């Protein structure tokens, strides 16, 4: 399990249930913004090209571990043609300790995560997924499961403009 990724999930899922796709996209936005500012990701993860957008390589394993340890609650909602999965942090979590642990090795990480949550919370999962498909590093990856080259985001002015308009840069 990636502990930093786990901290990110816990903070993002604080308060309300968060759809799986939205959770993955919010993690991506946190990491990509930190990457633009610092040349590295918060989570130290690589990202893979998957049908609904970029996903951290160890996201599923980390999420399953958090559920098994009763740190995340999972809610399944059956729709006509699919099953939706949503997640919420256990209310017993000490969020200040998590923020402190995050910022210890990643200065300003908890502030970026908080900013992403605040400024993207009104977006639907599908909207966030569509946004990630418009820009680098998504566009350059050819095959499903291919590792995304995050450094390509530094040259994508359109993406940086979108991030700025949403008060993320």
CSV table of N, CA and C in Angstrom, one decimal, residues 19-169:
chain,number,residue,atom,x,y,z
A,19,UNK,N,-17.6,9.3,-5.6
A,19,UNK,CA,-17.6,8.3,-6.6
A,19,UNK,C,-16.1,7.9,-7.0
A,20,UNK,N,-15.9,6.6,-7.4
A,20,UNK,CA,-14.6,6.1,-7.6
A,20,UNK,C,-13.9,6.9,-8.7
A,21,UNK,N,-14.6,7.2,-9.8
A,21,UNK,CA,-13.9,7.9,-10.9
A,21,UNK,C,-13.5,9.3,-10.4
A,22,UNK,N,-14.4,10.0,-9.7
A,22,UNK,CA,-14.1,11.3,-9.2
A,22,UNK,C,-12.9,11.2,-8.2
A,23,UNK,N,-12.9,10.2,-7.4
A,23,UNK,CA,-11.7,10.0,-6.4
A,23,UNK,C,-10.4,9.9,-7.2
A,24,UNK,N,-10.4,9.1,-8.2
A,24,UNK,CA,-9.2,8.9,-9.0
A,24,UNK,C,-8.8,10.2,-9.7
A,25,UNK,N,-9.8,10.9,-10.2
A,25,UNK,CA,-9.4,12.2,-11.0
A,25,UNK,C,-8.9,13.2,-10.0
A,26,UNK,N,-9.5,13.3,-8.8
A,26,UNK,CA,-9.1,14.3,-7.8
A,26,UNK,C,-7.6,14.0,-7.4
A,27,UNK,N,-7.3,12.8,-7.2
A,27,UNK,CA,-5.9,12.4,-6.9
A,27,UNK,C,-5.0,12.8,-8.0
A,28,UNK,N,-5.4,12.5,-9.2
A,28,UNK,CA,-4.6,12.9,-10.4
A,28,UNK,C,-4.4,14.4,-10.4
A,29,UNK,N,-5.4,15.2,-10.2
A,29,UNK,CA,-5.3,16.7,-10.3
A,29,UNK,C,-4.3,17.1,-9.1
A,30,UNK,N,-4.4,16.5,-8.0
A,30,UNK,CA,-3.5,16.9,-6.9
A,30,UNK,C,-2.1,16.6,-7.3
A,31,UNK,N,-1.9,15.4,-7.8
A,31,UNK,CA,-0.5,15.1,-8.2
A,31,UNK,C,0.0,15.9,-9.4
A,32,UNK,N,-0.8,16.2,-10.4
A,32,UNK,CA,-0.3,16.9,-11.5
A,32,UNK,C,-0.1,18.4,-11.2
A,33,UNK,N,-0.9,19.0,-10.3
A,33,UNK,CA,-0.6,20.3,-9.9
A,33,UNK,C,0.7,20.4,-9.1
A,34,UNK,N,0.9,19.5,-8.2
A,34,UNK,CA,2.1,19.4,-7.4
A,34,UNK,C,3.3,19.2,-8.4
A,35,UNK,N,3.1,18.4,-9.4
A,35,UNK,CA,4.2,18.1,-10.4
A,35,UNK,C,4.6,19.4,-11.1
A,36,UNK,N,3.6,20.1,-11.6
A,36,UNK,CA,3.8,21.4,-12.3
A,36,UNK,C,4.6,22.3,-11.4
A,37,UNK,N,4.3,22.4,-10.1
A,37,UNK,CA,4.9,23.3,-9.2
A,37,UNK,C,6.3,22.8,-8.7
A,38,UNK,N,6.5,21.5,-8.6
A,38,UNK,CA,7.6,21.0,-7.9
A,38,UNK,C,8.4,19.9,-8.7
A,39,UNK,N,8.0,19.5,-9.8
A,39,UNK,CA,8.7,18.5,-10.6
A,39,UNK,C,8.6,17.1,-10.2
A,40,UNK,N,7.7,16.9,-9.2
A,40,UNK,CA,7.4,15.5,-8.7
A,40,UNK,C,6.0,15.4,-8.3
A,41,UNK,N,5.4,14.2,-8.1
A,41,UNK,CA,4.1,14.1,-7.6
A,41,UNK,C,4.1,14.0,-6.1
A,42,UNK,N,3.0,14.2,-5.5
A,42,UNK,CA,2.8,14.0,-4.0
A,42,UNK,C,2.9,12.5,-3.7
A,43,UNK,N,2.2,11.7,-4.5
A,43,UNK,CA,2.1,10.3,-4.1
A,43,UNK,C,3.3,9.4,-4.6
A,44,UNK,N,4.1,10.0,-5.4
A,44,UNK,CA,5.3,9.2,-6.0
A,44,UNK,C,4.8,8.1,-6.9
A,45,UNK,N,3.5,8.2,-7.3
A,45,UNK,CA,2.9,7.2,-8.2
A,45,UNK,C,3.2,7.5,-9.7
A,46,UNK,N,3.2,6.4,-10.5
A,46,UNK,CA,3.1,6.6,-11.9
A,46,UNK,C,1.6,6.5,-12.3
A,47,UNK,N,1.2,7.1,-13.4
A,47,UNK,CA,-0.2,7.1,-13.8
A,47,UNK,C,-0.3,6.3,-15.1
A,48,UNK,N,-1.4,5.6,-15.1
A,48,UNK,CA,-1.7,4.7,-16.3
A,48,UNK,C,-2.9,5.3,-17.1
A,49,UNK,N,-2.9,5.1,-18.4
A,49,UNK,CA,-4.0,5.5,-19.2
A,49,UNK,C,-5.1,4.4,-19.1
A,50,UNK,N,-6.2,4.8,-18.6
A,50,UNK,CA,-7.3,3.9,-18.4
A,50,UNK,C,-8.6,4.5,-19.1
A,51,UNK,N,-9.6,3.8,-19.4
A,51,UNK,CA,-10.7,4.3,-20.1
A,51,UNK,C,-11.4,5.6,-19.5
A,52,UNK,N,-11.4,5.7,-18.2
A,52,UNK,CA,-12.0,6.9,-17.6
A,52,UNK,C,-11.0,8.0,-17.2
A,53,UNK,N,-9.8,7.8,-17.7
A,53,UNK,CA,-8.8,8.8,-17.4
A,53,UNK,C,-7.6,8.3,-16.7
A,54,UNK,N,-6.6,9.1,-16.3
A,54,UNK,CA,-5.4,8.7,-15.6
A,54,UNK,C,-5.8,8.1,-14.2
A,55,UNK,N,-5.1,7.0,-13.9
A,55,UNK,CA,-5.3,6.4,-12.6
A,55,UNK,C,-3.9,6.0,-12.0
A,56,UNK,N,-3.7,6.4,-10.7
A,56,UNK,CA,-2.4,6.0,-10.1
A,56,UNK,C,-2.3,4.5,-10.1
A,57,UNK,N,-1.1,4.0,-10.4
A,57,UNK,CA,-0.9,2.5,-10.5
A,57,UNK,C,-1.3,1.7,-9.3
A,58,UNK,N,-1.1,2.2,-8.1
A,58,UNK,CA,-1.5,1.5,-6.9
A,58,UNK,C,-2.8,1.9,-6.2
A,59,UNK,N,-3.6,2.6,-7.0
A,59,UNK,CA,-4.8,3.2,-6.4
A,59,UNK,C,-5.8,2.1,-5.9
A,60,UNK,N,-6.0,1.1,-6.7
A,60,UNK,CA,-6.9,0.0,-6.3
A,60,UNK,C,-6.4,-0.7,-5.1
A,61,UNK,N,-5.2,-1.1,-5.1
A,61,UNK,CA,-4.6,-1.9,-4.0
A,61,UNK,C,-4.7,-1.0,-2.7
A,62,UNK,N,-4.4,0.2,-2.8
A,62,UNK,CA,-4.4,1.1,-1.6
A,62,UNK,C,-5.8,1.3,-1.1
A,63,UNK,N,-6.8,1.5,-2.1
A,63,UNK,CA,-8.2,1.6,-1.7
A,63,UNK,C,-8.7,0.4,-1.0
A,64,UNK,N,-8.4,-0.8,-1.6
A,64,UNK,CA,-8.9,-2.1,-1.0
A,64,UNK,C,-8.3,-2.2,0.5
A,65,UNK,N,-7.1,-1.9,0.7
A,65,UNK,CA,-6.4,-2.0,2.0
A,65,UNK,C,-7.1,-1.0,3.0
A,66,UNK,N,-7.4,0.2,2.5
A,66,UNK,CA,-8.1,1.1,3.4
A,66,UNK,C,-9.5,0.6,3.8
A,67,UNK,N,-10.2,0.0,2.9
A,67,UNK,CA,-11.5,-0.6,3.1
A,67,UNK,C,-11.4,-1.7,4.1
A,68,UNK,N,-10.5,-2.6,3.9
A,68,UNK,CA,-10.2,-3.8,4.8
A,68,UNK,C,-9.9,-3.4,6.2
A,69,UNK,N,-9.3,-2.2,6.3
A,69,UNK,CA,-8.9,-1.7,7.7
A,69,UNK,C,-9.9,-0.7,8.2
A,70,UNK,N,-11.1,-0.7,7.6
A,70,UNK,CA,-12.2,0.2,8.1
A,70,UNK,C,-11.8,1.7,8.1
A,71,UNK,N,-10.9,2.1,7.2
A,71,UNK,CA,-10.5,3.5,7.1
A,71,UNK,C,-11.4,4.2,6.1
A,72,UNK,N,-11.7,3.5,5.1
A,72,UNK,CA,-12.7,4.0,4.1
A,72,UNK,C,-13.9,3.1,4.1
A,73,UNK,N,-15.1,3.7,4.0
A,73,UNK,CA,-16.3,3.0,3.9
A,73,UNK,C,-16.7,2.9,2.4
A,74,UNK,N,-17.2,1.8,1.9
A,74,UNK,CA,-17.6,1.7,0.5
A,74,UNK,C,-19.1,1.5,0.4
A,75,UNK,N,-19.7,2.2,-0.5
A,75,UNK,CA,-21.1,2.1,-0.7
A,75,UNK,C,-21.3,1.8,-2.2
A,76,UNK,N,-22.1,0.8,-2.5
A,76,UNK,CA,-22.4,0.4,-3.9
A,76,UNK,C,-23.8,0.7,-4.2
A,77,UNK,N,-23.9,1.4,-5.4
A,77,UNK,CA,-25.2,1.8,-5.8
A,77,UNK,C,-25.5,1.1,-7.2
A,78,UNK,N,-26.6,0.3,-7.2
A,78,UNK,CA,-26.9,-0.4,-8.5
A,78,UNK,C,-27.7,0.5,-9.4
A,79,UNK,N,-27.2,0.7,-10.6
A,79,UNK,CA,-27.9,1.5,-11.6
A,79,UNK,C,-28.3,0.5,-12.7
A,80,UNK,N,-29.1,0.9,-13.6
A,80,UNK,CA,-29.6,0.0,-14.7
A,80,UNK,C,-28.6,-0.9,-15.3
A,81,UNK,N,-27.4,-0.2,-15.7
A,81,UNK,CA,-26.4,-0.9,-16.5
A,81,UNK,C,-25.1,-1.1,-15.8
A,82,UNK,N,-24.9,-0.6,-14.6
A,82,UNK,CA,-23.6,-0.6,-14.0
A,82,UNK,C,-23.8,-0.5,-12.5
A,83,UNK,N,-22.7,-0.8,-11.8
A,83,UNK,CA,-22.6,-0.6,-10.3
A,83,UNK,C,-21.7,0.5,-10.0
A,84,UNK,N,-22.2,1.5,-9.3
A,84,UNK,CA,-21.4,2.7,-8.9
A,84,UNK,C,-20.8,2.4,-7.5
A,85,UNK,N,-19.5,2.8,-7.4
A,85,UNK,CA,-18.8,2.6,-6.1
A,85,UNK,C,-18.5,4.0,-5.5
A,86,UNK,N,-18.8,4.2,-4.3
A,86,UNK,CA,-18.5,5.5,-3.6
A,86,UNK,C,-17.8,5.2,-2.3
A,87,UNK,N,-17.0,6.2,-1.9
A,87,UNK,CA,-16.2,6.0,-0.7
A,87,UNK,C,-16.2,7.2,0.2
A,88,UNK,N,-16.1,6.9,1.5
A,88,UNK,CA,-16.1,8.0,2.5
A,88,UNK,C,-15.1,7.6,3.6
A,89,UNK,N,-14.4,8.6,4.1
A,89,UNK,CA,-13.4,8.3,5.2
A,89,UNK,C,-14.1,8.0,6.5
A,90,UNK,N,-13.6,7.2,7.3
A,90,UNK,CA,-14.1,6.9,8.6
A,90,UNK,C,-14.0,8.2,9.5
A,91,UNK,N,-15.0,8.5,10.2
A,91,UNK,CA,-15.0,9.7,11.0
A,91,UNK,C,-14.0,9.8,12.1
A,92,UNK,N,-13.5,8.6,12.4
A,92,UNK,CA,-12.5,8.5,13.6
A,92,UNK,C,-11.1,9.0,13.2
A,93,UNK,N,-10.9,9.3,11.9
A,93,UNK,CA,-9.6,9.6,11.4
A,93,UNK,C,-9.1,10.9,12.0
A,94,UNK,N,-7.8,11.0,12.3
A,94,UNK,CA,-7.2,12.2,12.8
A,94,UNK,C,-6.6,13.0,11.6
A,95,UNK,N,-7.4,13.8,11.0
A,95,UNK,CA,-7.0,14.5,9.8
A,95,UNK,C,-5.8,15.4,9.9
A,96,UNK,N,-5.7,16.0,11.1
A,96,UNK,CA,-4.5,16.9,11.3
A,96,UNK,C,-3.2,16.1,11.2
A,97,UNK,N,-3.2,14.9,11.8
A,97,UNK,CA,-2.0,14.0,11.7
A,97,UNK,C,-1.7,13.7,10.3
A,98,UNK,N,-2.7,13.4,9.5
A,98,UNK,CA,-2.5,13.0,8.1
A,98,UNK,C,-2.0,14.2,7.4
A,99,UNK,N,-2.5,15.4,7.5
A,99,UNK,CA,-2.0,16.5,6.9
A,99,UNK,C,-0.5,16.8,7.2
A,100,UNK,N,-0.2,16.6,8.5
A,100,UNK,CA,1.2,16.8,9.0
A,100,UNK,C,2.1,15.8,8.3
A,101,UNK,N,1.7,14.6,8.2
A,101,UNK,CA,2.5,13.5,7.6
A,101,UNK,C,2.7,13.8,6.1
A,102,UNK,N,1.7,14.3,5.5
A,102,UNK,CA,1.8,14.6,4.0
A,102,UNK,C,2.8,15.7,3.8
A,103,UNK,N,2.7,16.8,4.6
A,103,UNK,CA,3.5,18.0,4.4
A,103,UNK,C,4.9,17.8,4.8
A,104,UNK,N,5.2,16.8,5.7
A,104,UNK,CA,6.5,16.5,6.2
A,104,UNK,C,7.5,16.4,5.0
A,105,UNK,N,7.1,15.6,4.0
A,105,UNK,CA,8.0,15.3,2.9
A,105,UNK,C,7.6,16.0,1.6
A,106,UNK,N,6.4,16.6,1.6
A,106,UNK,CA,5.9,17.3,0.4
A,106,UNK,C,5.3,18.6,0.8
A,107,UNK,N,6.2,19.6,0.9
A,107,UNK,CA,5.8,20.9,1.4
A,107,UNK,C,4.6,21.4,0.6
A,108,UNK,N,3.5,21.8,1.3
A,108,UNK,CA,2.4,22.4,0.6
A,108,UNK,C,1.4,21.4,0.0
A,109,UNK,N,1.6,20.1,0.2
A,109,UNK,CA,0.8,19.1,-0.4
A,109,UNK,C,-0.6,19.1,0.1
A,110,UNK,N,-0.8,19.3,1.5
A,110,UNK,CA,-2.2,19.3,2.0
A,110,UNK,C,-3.0,20.5,1.5
A,111,UNK,N,-2.3,21.6,1.3
A,111,UNK,CA,-2.9,22.8,0.8
A,111,UNK,C,-3.4,22.6,-0.7
A,112,UNK,N,-2.6,21.9,-1.5
A,112,UNK,CA,-3.0,21.6,-2.9
A,112,UNK,C,-4.2,20.7,-2.9
A,113,UNK,N,-4.2,19.7,-2.0
A,113,UNK,CA,-5.3,18.7,-1.9
A,113,UNK,C,-6.5,19.5,-1.5
A,114,UNK,N,-6.5,20.3,-0.5
A,114,UNK,CA,-7.6,21.1,-0.1
A,114,UNK,C,-8.1,22.0,-1.2
A,115,UNK,N,-7.2,22.6,-1.9
A,115,UNK,CA,-7.6,23.5,-3.0
A,115,UNK,C,-8.3,22.7,-4.1
A,116,UNK,N,-7.8,21.5,-4.4
A,116,UNK,CA,-8.4,20.7,-5.5
A,116,UNK,C,-9.8,20.3,-5.1
A,117,UNK,N,-10.0,19.9,-3.8
A,117,UNK,CA,-11.3,19.5,-3.3
A,117,UNK,C,-12.3,20.6,-3.4
A,118,UNK,N,-11.8,21.8,-2.9
A,118,UNK,CA,-12.7,23.0,-2.9
A,118,UNK,C,-13.1,23.4,-4.3
A,119,UNK,N,-12.2,23.5,-5.2
A,119,UNK,CA,-12.4,24.0,-6.5
A,119,UNK,C,-13.0,23.1,-7.5
A,120,UNK,N,-12.9,21.8,-7.3
A,120,UNK,CA,-13.4,20.8,-8.2
A,120,UNK,C,-14.6,20.0,-7.7
A,121,UNK,N,-15.0,20.2,-6.5
A,121,UNK,CA,-16.1,19.4,-5.8
A,121,UNK,C,-17.4,19.4,-6.6
A,122,UNK,N,-17.7,20.5,-7.3
A,122,UNK,CA,-19.0,20.6,-8.0
A,122,UNK,C,-19.0,19.9,-9.4
A,123,UNK,N,-17.8,19.5,-9.8
A,123,UNK,CA,-17.7,18.8,-11.1
A,123,UNK,C,-18.2,17.4,-10.9
A,124,UNK,N,-18.9,16.8,-11.9
A,124,UNK,CA,-19.3,15.4,-11.9
A,124,UNK,C,-18.1,14.6,-12.3
A,125,UNK,N,-18.1,13.3,-12.0
A,125,UNK,CA,-17.0,12.4,-12.3
A,125,UNK,C,-16.7,12.4,-13.8
A,126,UNK,N,-17.8,12.3,-14.6
A,126,UNK,CA,-17.7,12.3,-16.0
A,126,UNK,C,-17.0,13.5,-16.6
A,127,UNK,N,-17.4,14.7,-16.0
A,127,UNK,CA,-16.8,15.9,-16.5
A,127,UNK,C,-15.3,16.0,-16.2
A,128,UNK,N,-14.9,15.5,-15.0
A,128,UNK,CA,-13.5,15.5,-14.7
A,128,UNK,C,-12.7,14.5,-15.6
A,129,UNK,N,-13.4,13.4,-15.8
A,129,UNK,CA,-12.8,12.4,-16.7
A,129,UNK,C,-12.6,13.0,-18.1
A,130,UNK,N,-13.6,13.7,-18.7
A,130,UNK,CA,-13.5,14.3,-20.0
A,130,UNK,C,-12.4,15.3,-20.0
A,131,UNK,N,-12.2,16.1,-19.0
A,131,UNK,CA,-11.2,17.1,-18.9
A,131,UNK,C,-9.8,16.5,-19.0
A,132,UNK,N,-9.6,15.4,-18.3
A,132,UNK,CA,-8.3,14.8,-18.3
A,132,UNK,C,-8.0,14.2,-19.7
A,133,UNK,N,-9.0,13.9,-20.5
A,133,UNK,CA,-8.8,13.3,-21.8
A,133,UNK,C,-8.4,14.4,-22.8
A,134,UNK,N,-8.6,15.7,-22.5
A,134,UNK,CA,-8.3,16.8,-23.5
A,134,UNK,C,-6.9,17.2,-23.5
A,135,UNK,N,-6.1,16.9,-22.5
A,135,UNK,CA,-4.8,17.5,-22.3
A,135,UNK,C,-3.7,16.4,-22.1
A,136,UNK,N,-2.5,16.9,-22.1
A,136,UNK,CA,-1.4,16.1,-21.7
A,136,UNK,C,-1.4,15.8,-20.2
A,137,UNK,N,-0.9,14.7,-19.8
A,137,UNK,CA,-0.2,13.6,-20.5
A,137,UNK,C,-1.1,12.6,-21.2
A,138,UNK,N,-2.4,12.7,-21.0
A,138,UNK,CA,-3.3,11.7,-21.6
A,138,UNK,C,-3.2,11.6,-23.1
A,139,UNK,N,-3.2,12.7,-23.8
A,139,UNK,CA,-3.3,12.6,-25.3
A,139,UNK,C,-2.1,11.9,-25.9
A,140,UNK,N,-0.9,11.9,-25.3
A,140,UNK,CA,0.2,11.3,-25.9
A,140,UNK,C,0.3,9.7,-25.7
A,141,UNK,N,-0.4,9.3,-24.7
A,141,UNK,CA,-0.4,7.8,-24.5
A,141,UNK,C,-1.3,7.1,-25.5
A,142,UNK,N,-0.8,6.0,-26.0
A,142,UNK,CA,-1.5,5.3,-27.1
A,142,UNK,C,-2.4,4.2,-26.7
A,143,UNK,N,-1.9,3.4,-25.8
A,143,UNK,CA,-2.6,2.1,-25.4
A,143,UNK,C,-3.1,2.2,-24.0
A,144,UNK,N,-4.2,1.5,-23.7
A,144,UNK,CA,-4.7,1.3,-22.4
A,144,UNK,C,-3.7,0.7,-21.5
A,145,UNK,N,-3.5,1.2,-20.3
A,145,UNK,CA,-2.5,0.7,-19.4
A,145,UNK,C,-1.1,1.2,-19.5
A,146,UNK,N,-0.9,2.0,-20.6
A,146,UNK,CA,0.4,2.6,-20.8
A,146,UNK,C,0.7,3.7,-19.8
A,147,UNK,N,1.9,3.8,-19.3
A,147,UNK,CA,2.3,4.8,-18.4
A,147,UNK,C,2.3,6.2,-19.0
A,148,UNK,N,1.7,7.1,-18.3
A,148,UNK,CA,1.7,8.5,-18.8
A,148,UNK,C,3.0,9.2,-18.5
A,149,UNK,N,3.4,10.0,-19.5
A,149,UNK,CA,4.6,10.9,-19.3
A,149,UNK,C,4.2,12.2,-18.7
A,150,UNK,N,4.2,12.3,-17.4
A,150,UNK,CA,3.7,13.5,-16.7
A,150,UNK,C,4.5,14.8,-17.1
A,151,UNK,N,5.7,14.6,-17.5
A,151,UNK,CA,6.5,15.8,-17.8
A,151,UNK,C,5.9,16.6,-19.0
A,152,UNK,N,5.1,15.9,-19.8
A,152,UNK,CA,4.5,16.5,-21.0
A,152,UNK,C,3.5,17.6,-20.6
A,153,UNK,N,3.0,17.6,-19.3
A,153,UNK,CA,2.0,18.6,-18.9
A,153,UNK,C,2.7,20.0,-18.8
A,154,UNK,N,4.0,20.0,-18.6
A,154,UNK,CA,4.7,21.3,-18.5
A,154,UNK,C,4.6,22.2,-19.7
A,155,UNK,N,4.4,21.5,-20.9
A,155,UNK,CA,4.3,22.2,-22.2
A,155,UNK,C,2.9,22.4,-22.6
A,156,UNK,N,1.9,21.9,-21.9
A,156,UNK,CA,0.5,22.0,-22.3
A,156,UNK,C,-0.1,23.3,-21.7
A,157,UNK,N,0.0,24.4,-22.5
A,157,UNK,CA,-0.5,25.7,-22.0
A,157,UNK,C,-2.0,25.7,-21.8
A,158,UNK,N,-2.7,25.0,-22.7
A,158,UNK,CA,-4.2,24.9,-22.6
A,158,UNK,C,-4.6,24.3,-21.2
A,159,UNK,N,-3.9,23.2,-20.8
A,159,UNK,CA,-4.2,22.6,-19.5
A,159,UNK,C,-3.9,23.6,-18.4
A,160,UNK,N,-2.8,24.2,-18.5
A,160,UNK,CA,-2.4,25.2,-17.4
A,160,UNK,C,-3.4,26.3,-17.3
A,161,UNK,N,-3.9,26.7,-18.5
A,161,UNK,CA,-5.0,27.8,-18.5
A,161,UNK,C,-6.2,27.3,-17.8
A,162,UNK,N,-6.6,26.1,-18.1
A,162,UNK,CA,-7.8,25.5,-17.5
A,162,UNK,C,-7.6,25.4,-16.0
A,163,UNK,N,-6.4,24.9,-15.6
A,163,UNK,CA,-6.2,24.9,-14.1
A,163,UNK,C,-6.2,26.2,-13.5
A,164,UNK,N,-5.7,27.2,-14.1
A,164,UNK,CA,-5.7,28.6,-13.6
A,164,UNK,C,-7.1,29.1,-13.5
A,165,UNK,N,-7.9,28.9,-14.5
A,165,UNK,CA,-9.3,29.4,-14.5
A,165,UNK,C,-10.1,28.7,-13.3
A,166,UNK,N,-9.7,27.6,-12.9
A,166,UNK,CA,-10.3,26.9,-11.8
A,166,UNK,C,-9.6,27.1,-10.5
A,167,UNK,N,-8.7,28.1,-10.4
A,167,UNK,CA,-8.0,28.5,-9.2
A,167,UNK,C,-7.2,27.4,-8.6
A,168,UNK,N,-6.5,26.6,-9.5
A,168,UNK,CA,-5.7,25.5,-9.1
A,168,UNK,C,-4.2,25.8,-9.3
A,169,UNK,N,-3.9,26.8,-10.1
A,169,UNK,CA,-2.5,27.1,-10.2
A,169,UNK,C,-2.3,28.6,-9.8
